[in-house]
Coordinates of C-alpha atoms in Angstrom, one line a residue:
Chain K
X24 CA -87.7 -108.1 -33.6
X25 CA -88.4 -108.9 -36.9
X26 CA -86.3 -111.6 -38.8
X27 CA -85.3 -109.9 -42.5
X28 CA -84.1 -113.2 -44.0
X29 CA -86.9 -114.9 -44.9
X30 CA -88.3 -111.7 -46.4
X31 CA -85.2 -111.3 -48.5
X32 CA -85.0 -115.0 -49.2
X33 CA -89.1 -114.7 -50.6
X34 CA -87.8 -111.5 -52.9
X35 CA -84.9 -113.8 -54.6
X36 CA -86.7 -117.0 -54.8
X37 CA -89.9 -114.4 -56.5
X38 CA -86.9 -112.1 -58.8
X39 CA -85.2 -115.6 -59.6
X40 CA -88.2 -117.8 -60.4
X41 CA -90.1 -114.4 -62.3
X42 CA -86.7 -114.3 -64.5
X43 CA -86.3 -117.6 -65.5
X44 CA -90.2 -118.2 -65.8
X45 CA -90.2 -115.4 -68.3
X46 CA -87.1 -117.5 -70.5
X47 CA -89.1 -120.0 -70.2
X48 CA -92.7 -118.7 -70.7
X49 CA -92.2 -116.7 -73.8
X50 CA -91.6 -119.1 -75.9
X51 CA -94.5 -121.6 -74.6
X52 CA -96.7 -119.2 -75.0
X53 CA -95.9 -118.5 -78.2
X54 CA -96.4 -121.6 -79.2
X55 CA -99.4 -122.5 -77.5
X56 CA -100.8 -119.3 -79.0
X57 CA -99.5 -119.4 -82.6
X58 CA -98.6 -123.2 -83.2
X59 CA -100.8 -125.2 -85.4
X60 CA -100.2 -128.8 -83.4
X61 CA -102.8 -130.7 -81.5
X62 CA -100.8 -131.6 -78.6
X63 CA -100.8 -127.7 -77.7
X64 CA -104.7 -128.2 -76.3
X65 CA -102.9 -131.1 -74.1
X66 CA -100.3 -128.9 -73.3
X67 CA -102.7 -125.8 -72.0
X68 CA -104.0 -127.9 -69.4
X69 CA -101.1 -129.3 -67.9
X70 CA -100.0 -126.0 -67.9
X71 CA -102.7 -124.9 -66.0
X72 CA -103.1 -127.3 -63.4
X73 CA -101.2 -125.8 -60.8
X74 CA -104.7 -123.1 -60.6
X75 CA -106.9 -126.1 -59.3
X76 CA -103.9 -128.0 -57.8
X77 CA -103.8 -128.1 -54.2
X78 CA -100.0 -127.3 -53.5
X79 CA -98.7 -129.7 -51.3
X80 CA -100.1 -132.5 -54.3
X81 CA -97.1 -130.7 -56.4
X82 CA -94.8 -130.6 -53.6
X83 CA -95.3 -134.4 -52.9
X84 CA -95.0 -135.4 -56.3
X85 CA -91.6 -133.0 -56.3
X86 CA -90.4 -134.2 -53.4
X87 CA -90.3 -138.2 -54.5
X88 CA -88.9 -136.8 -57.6
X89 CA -86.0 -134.6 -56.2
X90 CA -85.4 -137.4 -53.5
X91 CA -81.8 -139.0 -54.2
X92 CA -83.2 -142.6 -53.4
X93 CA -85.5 -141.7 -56.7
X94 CA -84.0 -142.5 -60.6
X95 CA -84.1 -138.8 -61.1
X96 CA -82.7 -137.1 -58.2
X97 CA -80.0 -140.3 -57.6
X98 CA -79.1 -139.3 -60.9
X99 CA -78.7 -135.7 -60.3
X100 CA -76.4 -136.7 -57.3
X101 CA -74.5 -139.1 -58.8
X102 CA -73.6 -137.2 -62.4
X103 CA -73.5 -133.5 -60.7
X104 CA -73.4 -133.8 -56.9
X105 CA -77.0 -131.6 -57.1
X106 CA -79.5 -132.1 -53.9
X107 CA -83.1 -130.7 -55.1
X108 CA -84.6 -132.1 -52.0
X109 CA -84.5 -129.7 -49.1
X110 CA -82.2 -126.8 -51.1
X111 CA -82.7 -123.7 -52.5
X112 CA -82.5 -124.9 -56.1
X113 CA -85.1 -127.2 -56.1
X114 CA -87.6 -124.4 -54.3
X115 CA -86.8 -122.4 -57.7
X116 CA -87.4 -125.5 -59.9
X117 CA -91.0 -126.0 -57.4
X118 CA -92.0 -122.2 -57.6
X119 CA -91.3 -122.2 -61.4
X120 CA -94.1 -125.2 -62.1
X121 CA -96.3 -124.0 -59.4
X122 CA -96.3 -120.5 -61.0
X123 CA -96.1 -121.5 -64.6
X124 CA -99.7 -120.7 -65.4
X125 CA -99.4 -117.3 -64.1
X126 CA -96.7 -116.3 -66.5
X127 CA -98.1 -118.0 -69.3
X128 CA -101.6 -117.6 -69.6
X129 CA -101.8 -113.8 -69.8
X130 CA -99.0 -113.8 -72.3
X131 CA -100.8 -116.8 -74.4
X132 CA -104.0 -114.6 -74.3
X133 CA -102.1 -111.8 -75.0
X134 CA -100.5 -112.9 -78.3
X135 CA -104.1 -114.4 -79.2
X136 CA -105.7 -111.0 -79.5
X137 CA -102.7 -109.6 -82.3
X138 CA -104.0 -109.4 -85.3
X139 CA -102.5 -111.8 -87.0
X140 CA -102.1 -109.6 -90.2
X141 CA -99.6 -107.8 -88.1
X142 CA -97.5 -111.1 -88.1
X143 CA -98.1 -111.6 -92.0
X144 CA -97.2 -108.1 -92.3
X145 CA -93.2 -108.4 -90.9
X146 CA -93.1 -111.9 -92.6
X147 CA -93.8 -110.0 -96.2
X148 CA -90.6 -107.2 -95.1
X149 CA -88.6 -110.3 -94.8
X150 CA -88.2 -110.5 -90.9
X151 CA -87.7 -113.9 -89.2
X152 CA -89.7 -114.9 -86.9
X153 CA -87.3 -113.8 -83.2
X154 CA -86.9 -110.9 -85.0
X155 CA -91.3 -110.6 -85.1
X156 CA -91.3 -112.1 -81.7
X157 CA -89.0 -109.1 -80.0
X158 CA -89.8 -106.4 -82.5
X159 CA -93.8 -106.5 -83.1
X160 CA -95.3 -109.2 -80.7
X161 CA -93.8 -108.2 -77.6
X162 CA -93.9 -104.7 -78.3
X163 CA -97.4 -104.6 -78.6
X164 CA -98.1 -106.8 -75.5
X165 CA -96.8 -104.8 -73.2
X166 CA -99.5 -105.0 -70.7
X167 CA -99.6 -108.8 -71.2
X168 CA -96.4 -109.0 -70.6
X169 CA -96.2 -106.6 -67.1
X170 CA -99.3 -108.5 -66.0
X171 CA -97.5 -111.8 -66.2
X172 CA -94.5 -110.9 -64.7
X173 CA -96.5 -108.6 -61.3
X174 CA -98.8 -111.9 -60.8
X175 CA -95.6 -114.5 -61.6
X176 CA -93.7 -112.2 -58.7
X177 CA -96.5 -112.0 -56.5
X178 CA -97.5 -115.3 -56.6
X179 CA -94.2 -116.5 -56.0
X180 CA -94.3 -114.6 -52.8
X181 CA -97.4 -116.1 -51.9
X182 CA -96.6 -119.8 -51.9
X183 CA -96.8 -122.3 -49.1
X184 CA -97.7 -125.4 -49.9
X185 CA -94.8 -126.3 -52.5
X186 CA -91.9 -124.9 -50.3
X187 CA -93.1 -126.4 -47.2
X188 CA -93.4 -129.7 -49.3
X189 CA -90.2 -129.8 -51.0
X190 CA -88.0 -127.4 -49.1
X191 CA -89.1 -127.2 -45.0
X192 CA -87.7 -124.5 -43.2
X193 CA -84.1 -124.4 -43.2
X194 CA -83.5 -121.2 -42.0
X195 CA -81.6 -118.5 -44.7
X196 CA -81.8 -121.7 -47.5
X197 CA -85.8 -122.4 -47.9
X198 CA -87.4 -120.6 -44.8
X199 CA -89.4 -118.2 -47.2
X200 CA -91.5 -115.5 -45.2
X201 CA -94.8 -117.4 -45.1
X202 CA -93.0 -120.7 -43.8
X203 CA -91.5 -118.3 -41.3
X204 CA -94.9 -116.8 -40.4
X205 CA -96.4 -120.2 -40.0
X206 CA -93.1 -121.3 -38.0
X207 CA -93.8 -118.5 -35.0
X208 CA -97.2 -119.0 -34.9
X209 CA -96.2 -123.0 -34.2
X210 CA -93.9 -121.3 -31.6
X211 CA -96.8 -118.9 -30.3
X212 CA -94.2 -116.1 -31.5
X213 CA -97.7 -113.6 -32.1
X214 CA -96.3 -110.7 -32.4
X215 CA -93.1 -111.7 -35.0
X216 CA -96.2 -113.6 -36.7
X217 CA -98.1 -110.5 -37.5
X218 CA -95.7 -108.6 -38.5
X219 CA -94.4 -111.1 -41.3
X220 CA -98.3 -111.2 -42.1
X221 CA -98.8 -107.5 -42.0
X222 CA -95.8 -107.3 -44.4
X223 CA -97.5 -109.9 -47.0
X224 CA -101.3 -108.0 -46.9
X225 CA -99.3 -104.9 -47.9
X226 CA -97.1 -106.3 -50.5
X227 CA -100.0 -107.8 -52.1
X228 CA -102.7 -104.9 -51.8
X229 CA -99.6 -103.0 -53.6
X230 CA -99.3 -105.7 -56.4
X231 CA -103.2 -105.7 -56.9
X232 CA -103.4 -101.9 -57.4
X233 CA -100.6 -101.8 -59.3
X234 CA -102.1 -104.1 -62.2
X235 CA -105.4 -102.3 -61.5
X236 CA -103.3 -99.3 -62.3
X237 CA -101.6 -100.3 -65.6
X238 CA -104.7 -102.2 -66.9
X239 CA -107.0 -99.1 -66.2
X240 CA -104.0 -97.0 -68.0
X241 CA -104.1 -99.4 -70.8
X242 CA -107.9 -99.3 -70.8
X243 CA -107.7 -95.3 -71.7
X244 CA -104.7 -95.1 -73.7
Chain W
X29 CA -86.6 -109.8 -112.5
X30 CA -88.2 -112.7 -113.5
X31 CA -92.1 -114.0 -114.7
X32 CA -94.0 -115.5 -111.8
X33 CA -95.2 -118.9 -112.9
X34 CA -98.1 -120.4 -111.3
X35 CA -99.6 -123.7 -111.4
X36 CA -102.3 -124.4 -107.8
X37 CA -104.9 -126.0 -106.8
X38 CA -106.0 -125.7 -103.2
X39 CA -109.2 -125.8 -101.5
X40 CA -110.6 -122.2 -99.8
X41 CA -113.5 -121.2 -97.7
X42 CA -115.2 -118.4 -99.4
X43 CA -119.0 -117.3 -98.0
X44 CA -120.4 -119.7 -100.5
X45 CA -118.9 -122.6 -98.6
X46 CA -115.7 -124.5 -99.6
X47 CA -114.1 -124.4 -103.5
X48 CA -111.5 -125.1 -104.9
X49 CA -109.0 -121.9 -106.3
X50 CA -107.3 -123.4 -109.7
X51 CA -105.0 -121.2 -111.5
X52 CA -102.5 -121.8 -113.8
X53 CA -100.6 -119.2 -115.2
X54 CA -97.5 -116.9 -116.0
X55 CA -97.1 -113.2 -115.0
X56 CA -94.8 -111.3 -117.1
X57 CA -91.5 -109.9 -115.3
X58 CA -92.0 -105.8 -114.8
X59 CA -95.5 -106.2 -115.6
X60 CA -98.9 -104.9 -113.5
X61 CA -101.6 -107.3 -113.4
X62 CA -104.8 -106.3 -112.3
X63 CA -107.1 -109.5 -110.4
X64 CA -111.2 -109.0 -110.8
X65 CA -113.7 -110.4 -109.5
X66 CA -116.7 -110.9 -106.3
X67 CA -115.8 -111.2 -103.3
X68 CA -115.1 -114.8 -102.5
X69 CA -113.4 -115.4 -105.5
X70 CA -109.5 -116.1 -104.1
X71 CA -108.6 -113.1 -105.1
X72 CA -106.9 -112.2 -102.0
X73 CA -105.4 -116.2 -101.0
X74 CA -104.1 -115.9 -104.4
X75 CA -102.3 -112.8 -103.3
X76 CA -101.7 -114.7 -100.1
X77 CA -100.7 -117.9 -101.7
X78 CA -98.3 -115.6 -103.7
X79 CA -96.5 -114.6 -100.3
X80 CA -96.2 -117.4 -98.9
X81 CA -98.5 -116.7 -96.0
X82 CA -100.8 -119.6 -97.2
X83 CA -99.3 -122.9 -98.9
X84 CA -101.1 -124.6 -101.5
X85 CA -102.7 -127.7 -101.1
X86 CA -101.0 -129.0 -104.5
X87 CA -99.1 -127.5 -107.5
X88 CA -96.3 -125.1 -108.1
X89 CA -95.0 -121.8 -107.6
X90 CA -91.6 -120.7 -109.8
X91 CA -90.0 -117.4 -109.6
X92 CA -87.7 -117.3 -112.9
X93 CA -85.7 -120.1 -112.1
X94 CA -86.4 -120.6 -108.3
X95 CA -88.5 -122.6 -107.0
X96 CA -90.7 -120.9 -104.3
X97 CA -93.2 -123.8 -104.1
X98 CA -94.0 -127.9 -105.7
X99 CA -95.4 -130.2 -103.3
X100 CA -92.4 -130.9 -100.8
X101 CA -89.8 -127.7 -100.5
X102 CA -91.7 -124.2 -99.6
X103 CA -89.5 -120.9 -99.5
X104 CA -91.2 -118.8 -96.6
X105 CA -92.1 -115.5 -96.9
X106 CA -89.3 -114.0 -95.7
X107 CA -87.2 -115.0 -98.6
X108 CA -89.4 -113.7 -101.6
X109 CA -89.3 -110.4 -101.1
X110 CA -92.9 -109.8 -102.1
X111 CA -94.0 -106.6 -100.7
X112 CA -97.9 -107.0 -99.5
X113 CA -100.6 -104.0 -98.4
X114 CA -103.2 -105.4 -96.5
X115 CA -107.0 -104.5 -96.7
X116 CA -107.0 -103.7 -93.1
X117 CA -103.7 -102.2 -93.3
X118 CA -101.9 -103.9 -91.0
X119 CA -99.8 -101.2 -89.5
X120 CA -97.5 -102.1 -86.0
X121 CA -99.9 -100.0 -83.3
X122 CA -96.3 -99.4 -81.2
X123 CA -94.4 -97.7 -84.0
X124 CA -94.4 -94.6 -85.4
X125 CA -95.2 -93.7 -89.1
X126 CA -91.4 -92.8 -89.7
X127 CA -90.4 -96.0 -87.9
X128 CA -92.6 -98.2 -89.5
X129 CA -90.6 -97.6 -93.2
X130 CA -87.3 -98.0 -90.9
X131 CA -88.6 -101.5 -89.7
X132 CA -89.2 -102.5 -93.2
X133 CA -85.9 -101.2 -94.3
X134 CA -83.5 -103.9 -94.9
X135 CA -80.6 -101.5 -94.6
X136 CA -81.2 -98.0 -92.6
X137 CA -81.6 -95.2 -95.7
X138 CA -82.6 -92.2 -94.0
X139 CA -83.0 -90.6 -97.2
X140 CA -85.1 -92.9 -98.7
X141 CA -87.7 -92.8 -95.7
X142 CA -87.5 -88.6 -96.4
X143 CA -88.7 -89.9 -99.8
X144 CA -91.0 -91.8 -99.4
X145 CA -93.0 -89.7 -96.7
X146 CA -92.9 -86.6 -98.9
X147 CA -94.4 -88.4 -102.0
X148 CA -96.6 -89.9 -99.7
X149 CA -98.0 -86.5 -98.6
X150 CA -97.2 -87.9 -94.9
X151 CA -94.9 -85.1 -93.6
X152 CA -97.6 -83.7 -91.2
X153 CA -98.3 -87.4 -90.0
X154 CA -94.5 -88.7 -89.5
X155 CA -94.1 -88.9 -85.5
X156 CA -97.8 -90.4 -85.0
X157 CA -99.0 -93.7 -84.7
X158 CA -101.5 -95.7 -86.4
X159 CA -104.3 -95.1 -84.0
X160 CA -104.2 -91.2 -84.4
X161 CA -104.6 -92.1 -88.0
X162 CA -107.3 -92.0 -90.3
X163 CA -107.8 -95.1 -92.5
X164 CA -107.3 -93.2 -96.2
X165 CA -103.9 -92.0 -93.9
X166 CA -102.7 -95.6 -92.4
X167 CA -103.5 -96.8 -96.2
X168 CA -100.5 -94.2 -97.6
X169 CA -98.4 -95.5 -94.7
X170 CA -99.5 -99.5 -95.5
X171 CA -98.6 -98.5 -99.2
X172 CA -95.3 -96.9 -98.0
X173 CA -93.8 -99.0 -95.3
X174 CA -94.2 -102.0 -98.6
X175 CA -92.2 -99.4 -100.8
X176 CA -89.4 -99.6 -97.9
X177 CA -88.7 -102.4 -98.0
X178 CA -88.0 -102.5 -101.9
X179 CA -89.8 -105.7 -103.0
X180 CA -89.6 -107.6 -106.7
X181 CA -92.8 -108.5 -106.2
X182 CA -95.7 -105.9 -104.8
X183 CA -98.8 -107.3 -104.0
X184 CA -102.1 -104.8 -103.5
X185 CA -105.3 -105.7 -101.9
X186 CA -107.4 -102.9 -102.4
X187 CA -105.0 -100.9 -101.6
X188 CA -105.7 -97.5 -102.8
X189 CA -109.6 -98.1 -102.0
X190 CA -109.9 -95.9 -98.8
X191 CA -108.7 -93.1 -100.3
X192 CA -110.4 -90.0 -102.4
X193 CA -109.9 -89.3 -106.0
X194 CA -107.5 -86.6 -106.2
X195 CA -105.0 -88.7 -103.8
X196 CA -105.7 -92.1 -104.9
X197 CA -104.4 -90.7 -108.9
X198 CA -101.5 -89.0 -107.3
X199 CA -100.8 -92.4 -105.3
X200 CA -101.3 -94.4 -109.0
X201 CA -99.0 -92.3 -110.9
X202 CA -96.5 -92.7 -108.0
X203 CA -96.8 -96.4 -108.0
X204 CA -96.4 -96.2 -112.4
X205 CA -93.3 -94.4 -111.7
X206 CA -91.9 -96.0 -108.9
X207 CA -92.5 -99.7 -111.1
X208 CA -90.7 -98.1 -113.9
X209 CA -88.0 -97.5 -112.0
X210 CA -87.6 -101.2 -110.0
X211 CA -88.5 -102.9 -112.7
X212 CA -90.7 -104.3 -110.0
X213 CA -93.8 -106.6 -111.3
X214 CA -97.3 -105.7 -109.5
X215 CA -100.4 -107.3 -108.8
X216 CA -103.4 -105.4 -107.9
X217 CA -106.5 -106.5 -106.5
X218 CA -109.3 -104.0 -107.4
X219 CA -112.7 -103.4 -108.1
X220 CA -112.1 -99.9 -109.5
X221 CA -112.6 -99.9 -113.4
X222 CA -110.5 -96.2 -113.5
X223 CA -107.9 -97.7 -111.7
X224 CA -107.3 -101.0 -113.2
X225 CA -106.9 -99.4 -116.7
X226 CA -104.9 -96.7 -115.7
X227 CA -102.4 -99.2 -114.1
X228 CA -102.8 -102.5 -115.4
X229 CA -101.8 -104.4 -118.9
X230 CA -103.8 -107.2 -118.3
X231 CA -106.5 -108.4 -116.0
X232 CA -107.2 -111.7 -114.6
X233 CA -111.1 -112.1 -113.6
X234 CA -111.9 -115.0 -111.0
X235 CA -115.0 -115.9 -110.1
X236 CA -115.2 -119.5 -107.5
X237 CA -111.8 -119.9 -107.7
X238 CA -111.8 -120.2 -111.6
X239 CA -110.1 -117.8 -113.8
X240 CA -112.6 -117.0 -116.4
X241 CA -111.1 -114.4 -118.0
X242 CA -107.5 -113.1 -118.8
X243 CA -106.2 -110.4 -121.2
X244 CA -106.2 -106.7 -121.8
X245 CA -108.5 -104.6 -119.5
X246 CA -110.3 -103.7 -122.7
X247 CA -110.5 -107.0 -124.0
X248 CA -111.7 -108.2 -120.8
X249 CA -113.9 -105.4 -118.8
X250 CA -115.0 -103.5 -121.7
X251 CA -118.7 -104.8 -123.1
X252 CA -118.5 -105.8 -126.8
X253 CA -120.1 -102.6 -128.0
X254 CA -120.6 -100.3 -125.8
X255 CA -124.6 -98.9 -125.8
X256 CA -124.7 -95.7 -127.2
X257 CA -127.8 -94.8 -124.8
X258 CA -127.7 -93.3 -121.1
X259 CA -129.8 -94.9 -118.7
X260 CA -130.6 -92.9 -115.5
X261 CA -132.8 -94.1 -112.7
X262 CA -134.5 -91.4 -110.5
X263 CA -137.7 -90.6 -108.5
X264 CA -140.4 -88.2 -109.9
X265 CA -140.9 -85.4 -108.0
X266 CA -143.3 -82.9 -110.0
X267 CA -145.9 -82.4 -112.7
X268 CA -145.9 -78.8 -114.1
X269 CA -148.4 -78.1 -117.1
X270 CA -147.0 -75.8 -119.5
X271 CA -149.9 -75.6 -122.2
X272 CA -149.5 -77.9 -124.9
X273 CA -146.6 -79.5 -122.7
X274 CA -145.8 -81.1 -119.3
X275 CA -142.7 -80.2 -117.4
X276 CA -141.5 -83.4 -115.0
X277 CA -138.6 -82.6 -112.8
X278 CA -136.7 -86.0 -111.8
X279 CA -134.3 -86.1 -108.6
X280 CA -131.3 -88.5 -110.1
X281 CA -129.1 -89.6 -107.1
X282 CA -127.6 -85.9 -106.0
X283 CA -128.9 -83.7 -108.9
X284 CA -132.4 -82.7 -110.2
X285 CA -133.5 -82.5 -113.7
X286 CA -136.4 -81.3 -115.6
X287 CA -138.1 -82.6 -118.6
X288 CA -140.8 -81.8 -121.3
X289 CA -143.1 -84.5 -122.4
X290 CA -146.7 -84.2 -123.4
X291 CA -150.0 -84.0 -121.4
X292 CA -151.1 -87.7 -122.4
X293 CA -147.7 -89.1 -121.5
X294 CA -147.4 -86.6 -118.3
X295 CA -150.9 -88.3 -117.2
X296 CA -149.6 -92.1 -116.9
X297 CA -146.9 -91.1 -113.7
X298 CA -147.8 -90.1 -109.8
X299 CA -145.7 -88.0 -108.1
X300 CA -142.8 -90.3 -105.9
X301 CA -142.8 -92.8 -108.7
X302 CA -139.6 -94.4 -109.6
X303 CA -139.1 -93.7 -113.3
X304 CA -136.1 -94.4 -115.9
X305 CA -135.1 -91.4 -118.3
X306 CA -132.9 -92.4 -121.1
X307 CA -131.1 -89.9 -122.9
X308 CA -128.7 -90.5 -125.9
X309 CA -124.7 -90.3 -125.0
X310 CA -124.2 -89.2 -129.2
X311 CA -124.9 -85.3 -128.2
X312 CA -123.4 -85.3 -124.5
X313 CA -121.0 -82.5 -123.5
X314 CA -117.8 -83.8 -122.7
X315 CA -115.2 -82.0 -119.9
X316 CA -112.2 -83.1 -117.4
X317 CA -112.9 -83.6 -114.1
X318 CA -110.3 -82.4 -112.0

């Protein structure tokens, strides 16, 4: 039989790392997309590395950072009695980088194509600028804004590399499904194996034709 | 209400490559100002320099006693309350024409939006949005949604252009009224001669970023003496001999006319030629237009 945890454990870390990504997002892409400073060009490409990345180069680079032996994560352990390494919470903080560009480049390149009269025009009926941000950019980049969050979720499901890096496979804290696929094929456990993978084609062919869906809707509307 | 006192100088990019805009002037509280000139002239970053949208390089910008602008503190847009109507309109695509005047609202007035989309003629359009608009429509709503939001200042670019005669007077008498009222001062970018004398006191012509001319639209716009001679320009379609006369008929723009001249003169033109007829303006009928 089939194993629910890890499945349910990939849905939280994806509905957990999509919700904070988006806190997070919003406002970077917003100011990549609308700032005037130079750094922001810097500050694209670092958020885009994870694309060409290979994973596990971001999980090693997390793990030495999260380790408690390191100035960072001794730190976390000393002042708040946190463990990164190896723990739920620091999968989360992993999944968030390695999806970063996923939430924000569609919203960036979303907020580019507003006219930017549209912004002038709220600033002249005396609206600040959260109040243009949640009434008349967001509003009008809805489909920007759904297509982040369906590839944030589903590439958050998708991961390997970084969890297996930084988290291992504790099972019910970090054993997400595709560690848990990998896992029985490791224990020649073929038939638990396909159906984990059978469950991941389907929840991704799903994602796919949804954002075909909405962008073809969009494309009409 | 206060005058608007301006003193900038800040470099633009016009189609003729970089200048510099240099104006230094006051506008009169509860006045309208008309601004004339070619495209490329800073007509419209004045407006926009006005707002707030764009800073000056250098200089100052006073409204009555505060200071909006001089070098190191800049009020942002938000805090003028200068209303602006945008040449392309600028109208939210998510909202509806009601709930664009509610955005702009600073306090919800239900009544007032009623207002405002009945003298804008926009009862029919109300509950649509600005793509199932046309642009002479999204221009009444650009015009409305800046009267919402009940501003000191109003700033027009061009913004009665898209519209046809009958509405665009209906919309200027509206705006007369409505500046009467508020006490509001206005500043009107256009190039239509009817409209800037109906509306304005005084006009300001710029031409590469230099004001060259500022004072009454008649003192300004109006040639010195006017000619008391009507040129028309028009293509010769036909040569009729009519004995000791010649009868050549003249299409000018959408109408055709027909004239007498004599053989001799009749013999100098071909058919398809363009020719000029000049007729005097002392015996010309004069009637309204409605």
């Amino acid at each position: 039989m089939l194993d629910p945890q890890p499945l349910l454990l990939t849905l939280k870390l994806a509905a957990h790392t999509t919700i904070l990504l988006t806190i997070v997002g919003i406002p970077l892409a917003y100011w990549l997309a609308m700032g005037q400073s130079r750094i922001r060009y810097i500050v694209e490409v670092i958020t885009s590395l994870p694309l060409v990345l290979p994973p596990t180069v971001l999980g090693f680079y997390l793990l030495l950072l999260f380790s408690p032996t390191s100035s960072v994560g001794g730190w976390l352990v000393a002042h708040f009695n946190v463990h990164l390494a190896f723990s739920y919470a620091g999968l989360v903080i992993g999944s968030m980088l390695f999806s970063l560009p996923f939430m924000v480049l569609p919203l960036t390149s979303a907020f580019r194509q507003l006219s930017p009269t549209l912004l002038d025009a709220a600033r002249t009926l005396g609206k600040s600028e959260s109040n243009i941000l949640f009434r008349v950019i967001l509003p009008n980049c809805q489909m920007g804004l759904i297509s982040a969050l369906i590839l944030t979720f589903a590439h958050t499901v998708g991961e390997f590399g970084v969890v297996l890096m930084i988290g291992g496979n504790i099972p019910g804290q970090t054993q997400v499904a595709s560690i848990a696929l990998y896992h029985e094929v490791e224990t020649l456990n073929y038939s638990a194996a396909h159906l984990y993978a059978a469950v991941l084609v389907g929840f991704s062919f799903v994602v796919l034709m949804a954002l075909r869906l909405i962008s073809g809707k969009s494309r009409h509307a | 209400m206060h005058n608007l006192y301006l003193d900038i100088q800040t470099p633009m990019q016009s189609a003729h490559g970089a200048r510099l805009l240099q104006i230094k002037t006051q506008i009169q509280a509860g006045s309208i100002t008309a601004i004339s000139g070619p495209s490329g002239a800073g007509k419209s970053t004045l407006l926009r320099l006005i707002a707030g949208l764009n800073t000056p390089q250098q200089g100052e910008i006073r409204y009555g006693d505060q200071c909006w602008f001089n070098g190191k503190t800049c009020v942002a847009t938000r805090h003028r309350h200068v209303g602006m109507v945008f040449q392309d309109y600028a109208l939210f695509p998510n909202l509806t024409v009601r709930a664009q005047l509610a955005y702009a609202q600073q306090q919800r007035n239900d009544a007032q939006i009623d207002q405002l989309i009945e003298q804008m003629g926009l009862q029919q359009l109300a509950s649509r949005k600005p793509e199932q608009l046309s642009g002479g429509q999204q221009q009444r709503v650009a015009l409305a949604r800046s009267l919402a939001a009940e501003p000191t200042i109003l700033l027009l670019d061009e913004a009665l252009s898209a519209l046809d005669r009958s509405l665009r007077d209906e919309l200027q008498q509206h705006l007369l009224n409505w500046q009467a009222q508020s006490g509001a001062m206005i500043i009107v970018v256009s190039h239509d001669l009817g409209e800037i004398f109906r509306l304005a006191s005084r006009v300001i012509q710029l031409e590469n970023g230099q004001m060259i001319a500022d004072g009454t639209p008649a003192a300004v716009l109006l040639p010195q003496r006017a000619s008391g001679r009507l040129q028309l320009m028009g293509t010769l379609l036909a040569i009729e001999s009519a004995g000791v006369a010649a009868l050549l008929t003249v299409a000018c723009g959408n109408e055709t006319v027909a004239t007498l001249v004599s053989p001799e003169e009749a013999a100098r033109y071909n058919i398809g030629q363009s020719i000029s007829l000049t007729v005097s303006a002392a015996n010309a009928c004069v009637s309204a237009v409605n």
